[in-house]
Structures are given as structure tokens and as C-alpha cells.
mmCIF file of C-alpha atoms in Angstrom:
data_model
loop_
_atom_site.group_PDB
_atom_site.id
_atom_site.type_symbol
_atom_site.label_atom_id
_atom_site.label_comp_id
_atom_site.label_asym_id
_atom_site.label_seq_id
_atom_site.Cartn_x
_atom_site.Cartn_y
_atom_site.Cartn_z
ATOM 1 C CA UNK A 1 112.283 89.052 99.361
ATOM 2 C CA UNK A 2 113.173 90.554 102.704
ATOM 3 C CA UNK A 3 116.594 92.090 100.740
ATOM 4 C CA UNK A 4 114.382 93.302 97.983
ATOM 5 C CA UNK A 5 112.251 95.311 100.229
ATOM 6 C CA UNK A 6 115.487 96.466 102.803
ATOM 7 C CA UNK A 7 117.306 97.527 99.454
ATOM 8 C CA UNK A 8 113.794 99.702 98.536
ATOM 9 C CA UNK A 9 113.419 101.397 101.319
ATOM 10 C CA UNK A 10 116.882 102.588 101.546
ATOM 11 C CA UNK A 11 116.765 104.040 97.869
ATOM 12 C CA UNK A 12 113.637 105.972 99.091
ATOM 13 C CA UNK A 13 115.195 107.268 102.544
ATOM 14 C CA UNK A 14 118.106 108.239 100.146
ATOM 15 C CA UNK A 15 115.784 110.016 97.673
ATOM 16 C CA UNK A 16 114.147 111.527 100.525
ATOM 17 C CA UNK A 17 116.792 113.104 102.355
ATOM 18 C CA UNK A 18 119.042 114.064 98.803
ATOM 19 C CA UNK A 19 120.480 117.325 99.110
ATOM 20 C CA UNK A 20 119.456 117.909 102.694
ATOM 21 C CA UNK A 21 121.627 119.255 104.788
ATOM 22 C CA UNK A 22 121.943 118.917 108.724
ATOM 23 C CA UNK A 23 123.170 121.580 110.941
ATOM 24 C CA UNK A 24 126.863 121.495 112.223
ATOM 25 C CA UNK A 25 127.832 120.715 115.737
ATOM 26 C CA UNK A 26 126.890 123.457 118.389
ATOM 27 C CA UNK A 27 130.394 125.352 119.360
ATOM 28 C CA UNK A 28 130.366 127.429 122.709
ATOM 29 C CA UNK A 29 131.405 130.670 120.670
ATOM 30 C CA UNK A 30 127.880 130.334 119.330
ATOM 31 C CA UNK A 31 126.408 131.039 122.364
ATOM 32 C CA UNK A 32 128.808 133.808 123.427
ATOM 33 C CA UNK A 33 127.215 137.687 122.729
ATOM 34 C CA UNK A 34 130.329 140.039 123.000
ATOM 35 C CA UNK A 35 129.138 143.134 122.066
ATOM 36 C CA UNK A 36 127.670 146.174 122.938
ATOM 37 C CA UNK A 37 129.562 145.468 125.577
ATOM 38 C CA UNK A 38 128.432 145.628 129.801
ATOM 39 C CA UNK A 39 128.591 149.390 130.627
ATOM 40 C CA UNK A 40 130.633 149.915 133.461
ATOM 41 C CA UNK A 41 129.593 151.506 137.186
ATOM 42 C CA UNK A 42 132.283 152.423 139.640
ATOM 43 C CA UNK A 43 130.299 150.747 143.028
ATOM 44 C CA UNK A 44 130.426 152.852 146.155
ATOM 45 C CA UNK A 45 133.284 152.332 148.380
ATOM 46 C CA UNK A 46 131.459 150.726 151.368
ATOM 47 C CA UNK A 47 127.817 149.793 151.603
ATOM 48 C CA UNK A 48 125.304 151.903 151.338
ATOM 49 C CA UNK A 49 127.880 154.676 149.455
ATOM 50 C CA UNK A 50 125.644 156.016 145.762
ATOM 51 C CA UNK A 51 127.573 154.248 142.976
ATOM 52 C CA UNK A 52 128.835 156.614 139.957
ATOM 53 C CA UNK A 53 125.552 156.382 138.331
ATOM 54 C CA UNK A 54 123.216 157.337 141.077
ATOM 55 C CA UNK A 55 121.519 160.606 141.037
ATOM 56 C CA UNK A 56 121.936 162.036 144.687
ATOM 57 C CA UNK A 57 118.617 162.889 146.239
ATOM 58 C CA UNK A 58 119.780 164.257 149.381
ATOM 59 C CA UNK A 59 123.637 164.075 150.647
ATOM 60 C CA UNK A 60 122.563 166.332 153.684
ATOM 61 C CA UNK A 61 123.240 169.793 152.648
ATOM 62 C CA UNK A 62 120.111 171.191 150.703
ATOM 63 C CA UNK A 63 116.587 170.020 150.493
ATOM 64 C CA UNK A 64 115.708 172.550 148.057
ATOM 65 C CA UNK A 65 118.162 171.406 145.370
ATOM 66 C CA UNK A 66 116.290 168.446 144.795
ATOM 67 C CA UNK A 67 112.985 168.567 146.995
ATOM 68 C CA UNK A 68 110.069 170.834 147.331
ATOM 69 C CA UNK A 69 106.619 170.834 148.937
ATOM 70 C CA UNK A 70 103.639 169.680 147.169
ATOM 71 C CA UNK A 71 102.857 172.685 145.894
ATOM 72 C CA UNK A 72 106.232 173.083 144.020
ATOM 73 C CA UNK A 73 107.774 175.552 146.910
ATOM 74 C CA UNK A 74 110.537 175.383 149.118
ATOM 75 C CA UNK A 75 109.791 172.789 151.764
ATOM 76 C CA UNK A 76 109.489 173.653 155.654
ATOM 77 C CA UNK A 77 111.320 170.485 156.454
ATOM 78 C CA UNK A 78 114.647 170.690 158.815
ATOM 79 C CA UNK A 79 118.548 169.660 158.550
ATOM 80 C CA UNK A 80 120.131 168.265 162.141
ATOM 81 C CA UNK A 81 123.009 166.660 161.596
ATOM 82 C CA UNK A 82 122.922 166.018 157.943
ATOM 83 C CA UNK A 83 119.503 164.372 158.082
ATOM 84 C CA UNK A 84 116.945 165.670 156.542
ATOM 85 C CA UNK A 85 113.819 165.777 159.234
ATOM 86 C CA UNK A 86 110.150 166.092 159.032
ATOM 87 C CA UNK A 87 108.598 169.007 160.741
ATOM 88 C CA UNK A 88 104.909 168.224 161.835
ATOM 89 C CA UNK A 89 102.341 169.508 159.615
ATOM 90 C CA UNK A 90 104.947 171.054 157.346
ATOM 91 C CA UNK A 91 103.551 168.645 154.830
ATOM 92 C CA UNK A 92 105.113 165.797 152.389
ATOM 93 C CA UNK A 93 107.874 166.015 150.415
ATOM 94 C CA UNK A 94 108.403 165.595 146.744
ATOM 95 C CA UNK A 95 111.052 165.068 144.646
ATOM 96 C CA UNK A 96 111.516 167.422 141.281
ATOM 97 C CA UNK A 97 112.361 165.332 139.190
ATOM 98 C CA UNK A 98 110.223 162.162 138.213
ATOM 99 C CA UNK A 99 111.102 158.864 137.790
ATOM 100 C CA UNK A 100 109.925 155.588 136.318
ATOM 101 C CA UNK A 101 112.221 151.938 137.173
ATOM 102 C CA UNK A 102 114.719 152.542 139.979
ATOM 103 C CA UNK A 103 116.438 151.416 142.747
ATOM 104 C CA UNK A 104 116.322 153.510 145.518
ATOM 105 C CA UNK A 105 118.677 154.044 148.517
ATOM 106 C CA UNK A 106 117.320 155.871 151.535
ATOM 107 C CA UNK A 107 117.704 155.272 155.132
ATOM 108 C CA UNK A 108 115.628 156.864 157.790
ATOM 109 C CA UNK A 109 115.600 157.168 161.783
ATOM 110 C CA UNK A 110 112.740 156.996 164.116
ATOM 111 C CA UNK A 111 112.527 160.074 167.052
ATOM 112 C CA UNK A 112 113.980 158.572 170.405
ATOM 113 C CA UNK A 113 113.083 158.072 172.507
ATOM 114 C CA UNK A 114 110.422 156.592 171.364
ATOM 115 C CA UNK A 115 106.641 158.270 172.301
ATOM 116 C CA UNK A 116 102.887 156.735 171.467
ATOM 117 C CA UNK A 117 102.052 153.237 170.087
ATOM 118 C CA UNK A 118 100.705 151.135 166.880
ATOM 119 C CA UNK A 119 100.622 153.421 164.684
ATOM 120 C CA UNK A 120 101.079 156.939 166.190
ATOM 121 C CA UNK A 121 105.384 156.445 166.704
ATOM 122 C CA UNK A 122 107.464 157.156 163.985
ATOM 123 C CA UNK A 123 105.546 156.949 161.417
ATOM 124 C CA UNK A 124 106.223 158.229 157.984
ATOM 125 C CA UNK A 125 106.303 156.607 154.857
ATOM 126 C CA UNK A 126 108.379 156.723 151.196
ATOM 127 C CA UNK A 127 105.547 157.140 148.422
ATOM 128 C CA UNK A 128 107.004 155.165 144.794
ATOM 129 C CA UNK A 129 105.847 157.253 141.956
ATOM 130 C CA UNK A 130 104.079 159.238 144.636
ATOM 131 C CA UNK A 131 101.314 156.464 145.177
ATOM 132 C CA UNK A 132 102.750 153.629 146.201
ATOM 133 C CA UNK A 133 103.717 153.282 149.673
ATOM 134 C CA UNK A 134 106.645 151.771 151.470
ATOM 135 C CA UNK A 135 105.717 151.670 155.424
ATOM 136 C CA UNK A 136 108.173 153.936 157.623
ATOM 137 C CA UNK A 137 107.521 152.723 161.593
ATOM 138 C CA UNK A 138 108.629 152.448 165.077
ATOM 139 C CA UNK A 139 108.199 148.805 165.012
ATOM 140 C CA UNK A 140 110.694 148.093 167.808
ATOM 141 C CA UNK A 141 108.752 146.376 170.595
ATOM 142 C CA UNK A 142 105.660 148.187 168.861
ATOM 143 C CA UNK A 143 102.841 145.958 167.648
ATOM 144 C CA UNK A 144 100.311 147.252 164.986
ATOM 145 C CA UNK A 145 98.313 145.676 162.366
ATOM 146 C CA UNK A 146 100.650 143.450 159.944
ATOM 147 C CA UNK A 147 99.827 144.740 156.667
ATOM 148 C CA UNK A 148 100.738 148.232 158.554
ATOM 149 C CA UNK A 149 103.799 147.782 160.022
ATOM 150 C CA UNK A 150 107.334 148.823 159.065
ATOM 151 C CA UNK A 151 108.312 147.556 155.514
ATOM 152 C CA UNK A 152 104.672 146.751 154.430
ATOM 153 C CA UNK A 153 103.234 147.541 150.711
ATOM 154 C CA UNK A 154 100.575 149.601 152.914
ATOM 155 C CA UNK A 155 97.399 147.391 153.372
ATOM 156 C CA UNK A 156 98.919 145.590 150.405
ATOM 157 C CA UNK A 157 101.718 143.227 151.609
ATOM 158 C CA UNK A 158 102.936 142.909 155.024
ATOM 159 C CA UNK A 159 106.564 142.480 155.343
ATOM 160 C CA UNK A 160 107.884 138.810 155.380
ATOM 161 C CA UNK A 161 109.938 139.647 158.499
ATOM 162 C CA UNK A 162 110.360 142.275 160.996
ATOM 163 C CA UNK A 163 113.590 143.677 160.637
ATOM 164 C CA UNK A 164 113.121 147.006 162.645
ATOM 165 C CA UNK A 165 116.333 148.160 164.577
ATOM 166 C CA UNK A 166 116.000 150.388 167.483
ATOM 167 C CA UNK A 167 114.361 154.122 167.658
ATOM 168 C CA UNK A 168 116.942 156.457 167.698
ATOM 169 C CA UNK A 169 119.377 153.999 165.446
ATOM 170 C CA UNK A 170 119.624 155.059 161.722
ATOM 171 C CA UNK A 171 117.911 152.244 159.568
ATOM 172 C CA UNK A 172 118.399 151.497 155.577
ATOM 173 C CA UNK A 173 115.160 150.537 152.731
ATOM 174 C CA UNK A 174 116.974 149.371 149.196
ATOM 175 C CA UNK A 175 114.085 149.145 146.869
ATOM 176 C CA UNK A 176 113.942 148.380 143.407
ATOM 177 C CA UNK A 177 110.730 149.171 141.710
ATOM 178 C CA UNK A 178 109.206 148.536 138.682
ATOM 179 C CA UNK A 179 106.202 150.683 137.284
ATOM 180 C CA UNK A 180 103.278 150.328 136.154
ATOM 181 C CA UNK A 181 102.142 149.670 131.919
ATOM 182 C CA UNK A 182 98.626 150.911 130.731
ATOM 183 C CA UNK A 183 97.047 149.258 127.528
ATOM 184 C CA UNK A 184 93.858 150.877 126.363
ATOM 185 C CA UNK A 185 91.997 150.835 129.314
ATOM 186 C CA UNK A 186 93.225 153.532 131.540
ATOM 187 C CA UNK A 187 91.345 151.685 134.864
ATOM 188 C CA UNK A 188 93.615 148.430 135.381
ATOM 189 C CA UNK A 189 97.166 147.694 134.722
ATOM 190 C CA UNK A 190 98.634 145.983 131.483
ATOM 191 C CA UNK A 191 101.202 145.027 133.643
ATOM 192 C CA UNK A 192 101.172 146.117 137.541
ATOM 193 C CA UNK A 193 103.689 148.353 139.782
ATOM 194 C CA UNK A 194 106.532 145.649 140.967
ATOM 195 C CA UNK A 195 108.375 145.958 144.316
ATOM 196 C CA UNK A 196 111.266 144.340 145.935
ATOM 197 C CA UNK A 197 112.260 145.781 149.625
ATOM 198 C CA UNK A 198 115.541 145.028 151.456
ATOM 199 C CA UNK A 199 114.962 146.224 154.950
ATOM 200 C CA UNK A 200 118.607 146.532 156.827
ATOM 201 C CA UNK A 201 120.526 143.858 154.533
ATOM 202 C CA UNK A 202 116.814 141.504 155.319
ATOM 203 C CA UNK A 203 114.234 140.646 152.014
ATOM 204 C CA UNK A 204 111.134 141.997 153.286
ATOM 205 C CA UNK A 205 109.493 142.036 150.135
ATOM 206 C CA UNK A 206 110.417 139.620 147.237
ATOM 207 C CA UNK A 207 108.876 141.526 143.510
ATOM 208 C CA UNK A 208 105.658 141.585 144.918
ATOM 209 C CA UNK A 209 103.017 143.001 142.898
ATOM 210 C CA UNK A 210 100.933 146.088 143.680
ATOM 211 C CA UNK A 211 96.805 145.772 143.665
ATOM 212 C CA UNK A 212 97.089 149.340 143.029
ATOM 213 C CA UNK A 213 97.672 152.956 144.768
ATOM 214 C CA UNK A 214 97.853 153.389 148.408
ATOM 215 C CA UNK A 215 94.412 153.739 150.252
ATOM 216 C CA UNK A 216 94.017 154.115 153.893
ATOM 217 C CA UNK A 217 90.330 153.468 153.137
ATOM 218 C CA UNK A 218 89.007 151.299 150.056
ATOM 219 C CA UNK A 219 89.836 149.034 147.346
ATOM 220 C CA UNK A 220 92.744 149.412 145.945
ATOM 221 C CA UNK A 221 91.792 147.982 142.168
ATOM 222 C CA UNK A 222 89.130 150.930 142.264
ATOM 223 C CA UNK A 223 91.289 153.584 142.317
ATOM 224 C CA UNK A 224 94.115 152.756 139.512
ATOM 225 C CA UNK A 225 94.641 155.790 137.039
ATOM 226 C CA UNK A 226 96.878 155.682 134.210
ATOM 227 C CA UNK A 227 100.061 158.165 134.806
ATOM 228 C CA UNK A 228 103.346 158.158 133.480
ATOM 229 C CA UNK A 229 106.941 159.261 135.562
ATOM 230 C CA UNK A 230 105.995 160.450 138.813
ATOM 231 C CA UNK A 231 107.853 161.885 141.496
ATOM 232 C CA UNK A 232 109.113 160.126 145.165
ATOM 233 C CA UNK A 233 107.511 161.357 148.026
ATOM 234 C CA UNK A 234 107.875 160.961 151.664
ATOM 235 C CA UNK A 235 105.148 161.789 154.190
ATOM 236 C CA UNK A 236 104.575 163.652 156.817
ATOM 237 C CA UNK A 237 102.589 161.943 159.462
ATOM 238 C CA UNK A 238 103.036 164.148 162.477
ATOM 239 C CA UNK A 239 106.156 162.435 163.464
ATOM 240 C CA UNK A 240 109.990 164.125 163.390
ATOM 241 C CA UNK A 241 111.183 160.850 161.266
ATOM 242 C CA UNK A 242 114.535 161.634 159.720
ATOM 243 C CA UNK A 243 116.442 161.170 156.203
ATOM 244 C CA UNK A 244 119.457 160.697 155.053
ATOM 245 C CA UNK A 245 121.847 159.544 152.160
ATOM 246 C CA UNK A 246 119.122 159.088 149.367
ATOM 247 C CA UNK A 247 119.995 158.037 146.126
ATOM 248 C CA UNK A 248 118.165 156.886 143.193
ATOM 249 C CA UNK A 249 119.173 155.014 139.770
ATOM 250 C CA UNK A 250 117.033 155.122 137.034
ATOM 251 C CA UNK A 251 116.629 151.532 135.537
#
């Protein structure tokens, strides 16, 4: 009896699986995409040096080329020494052209020596999109409030380190930035800003993501509008902070 029924259920698994057929063995070239193949980009000789795909913000000849004031004119800002440097109360900064996903290159100086405290030395700050605000301070031996301090997502994220050299020395942000999707609803994000921050060779901020704009006062949920490219700004905040070697690729 027992070889009746082992001989009937084989003729049904054998009915059953008649004319199926199993896949063949997985071969790495399977798995192997060769084309359209990796674009190339010629790095920059040493570090910090725009590769061949960066557009050059400011190589510390002519502000005007690529920067104006905020109301579209030629900017009161300085050059000394190749740097471009705020002038108090000559007012932020703005790039022409506007700009979605980057990475950005820019390094910046504090005045030296260094004058004032917490938050009245050397500050300044690079604006993402022209809302979104990457702390510029004298933190060097200068305490302020955290979420304030050199490096910070302004009264967002404080940085995870302090990585501030001293003022007078010439100091590097690398930032790669991701922006902001709108659905329907022009008042919250479908998907929210995204910022990384590498703050002289140190991660300061690791893809954080934003609440929303910049507020020195407020909420910063309550104030998200929907907007498309926007331009990079740096502030003027009544402080001779300086700029130098900026340069941007669009992602």
C-alpha cells in the first residue's frame, strides 16, 4: 500500500510541475550594468582645487562676474588679497545664477585679531538656496549658544564637533545639499532640504534634515514656502569675514 500511494504522489508532482521551467544559475555578468558608462571628472590637483566640472563662484578677481547685491546691482563688497571681504552694512551677497543639488566649496576667514564675543565676532553666514543657513563664527575660544555656533544648521542643528581653527587662519565648509520637493500643499515639504557639512576635513553635519528656513525668531515649520532654484547667499552681519576659492557643482 505504502508503494501504491509513494508511486501516486509522484505521478501528481510530475503532472504538476510538466512543462515548468526553473530559472538558470545566477552568473556575475548578470549583475554587471556596463553602459551609459561613468562620466568622467578631471579632480583638482590638490585639495580644495574646483574639479573640471565646477562652476567657479569666486577665484578672487571679480565679484561682479558672478555676485551682486540683493537688489541685482553691483555689490559694495571688497577684494584684499584675493578674498573676497564683507564691508559692514554693505549688505548680503547673492549669487546670479540659481541652483538646486550641489556641493559647494567655500572657505572663509574670521577678522584678527579677533574683537567682541558670542555672537558679535566674525560672524557671517552662507545662506543654501538663500534660506537655509550654514553658521560662519569666531568660535575659537568663543562660547555662544550651541545651535548658534560655527557649523550649525542655525537654531536647527548644532554642529557635532567644534572644528573652528584660529581667527585670522583661512578655514574650509564642503557642503553637499539637497533641496527641498513640494507636493500639493505648498506649506510643508514632500521631502525636506538635506545637508551634509565637512568643517576643515571634520563631519559636522551628517544629511541632516532641515525643519525649514532660517529664523532668528520663530518656528521654523511655520514659515516653509514652496520655491524652486534659488540663489547662494552670504551675509553680512557687521563683521569684515572674508571669502575665497568658491566653487559649486550642480548635482
Amino acid at each position: 500500500m505504502k508503494k501504491l500511494l509513494i508511486v501516486f504522489f509522484t505521478l501528481i508532482i510530475s503532472v504538476l510541475t510538466f512543462g515548468q521551467k526553473y530559472p538558470a544559475p545566477m552568473k556575475a555578468a548578470m549583475t554587471e550594468i556596463w553602459d551609459p558608462e561613468v562620466r568622467f571628472v578631471t579632480p583638482g590637483e590638490q585639495p580644495g582645487m574646483p574639479p573640471s566640472d565646477a562652476i567657479i563662484l569666486f577665484d578672487g578677481t571679480d565679484i561682479g562676474r558672478e555676485w551682486a547685491d540683493s537688489k541685482g546691482e553691483l555689490s559694495k563688497w571688497k577684494i584684499e588679497e584675493e578674498a573676497m571681504v564683507c564691508v559692514p552694512g554693505a549688505g548680503e551677497i547673492r549669487t546670479k545664477r540659481k541652483f538646486n543639488d550641489f556641493q559647494l566649496h567655500i572657505e572663509w576667514k574670521a577678522p584678527s585679531p579677533a574683537r567682541g564675543e558670542n555672537q558679535d565676532r566674525g560672524n557671517s553666514g552662507v545662506f543654501l538656496q538663500g534660506l537655509y543657513e550654514v553658521q560662519v563664527l569666531d568660535n575659537y575660544d568663543n562660547r555662544t549658544y550651541r545651535n548658534g555656533q560655527a557649523g550649525s544648521l542655525y537654531k536647527q542643528y548644532p554642529p557635532l564637533v567644534n572644528a573652528c581653527r584660529k581667527p585670522g587662519e583661512w578655514q574650509t565648509y564642503d557642503i553637499i545639499y539637497t533641496a527641498p520637493r513640494f507636493a500639493a500643499d505648498s506649506t510643508v515639504y514632500f521631502t525636506p532640504p538635506r545637508v551634509t557639512v565637512i568643517h576643515n576635513g571634520v563631519l559636522i553635519q551628517n544629511n541632516v534634515s532641515l525643519r525649514g528656513p532660517t529664523l532668528y525668531e520663530g518656528i521654523p515649520e511655520y514659515s516653509i514656502t514652496r520655491h524652486g532654484a534659488e540663489s547662494l547667499m552670504l551675509q553680512d552681519h557687521d563683521h569684515p569675514v572674508a571669502y575665497r576659492n568658491i566653487w559649486i557643482r550642480e548635482l
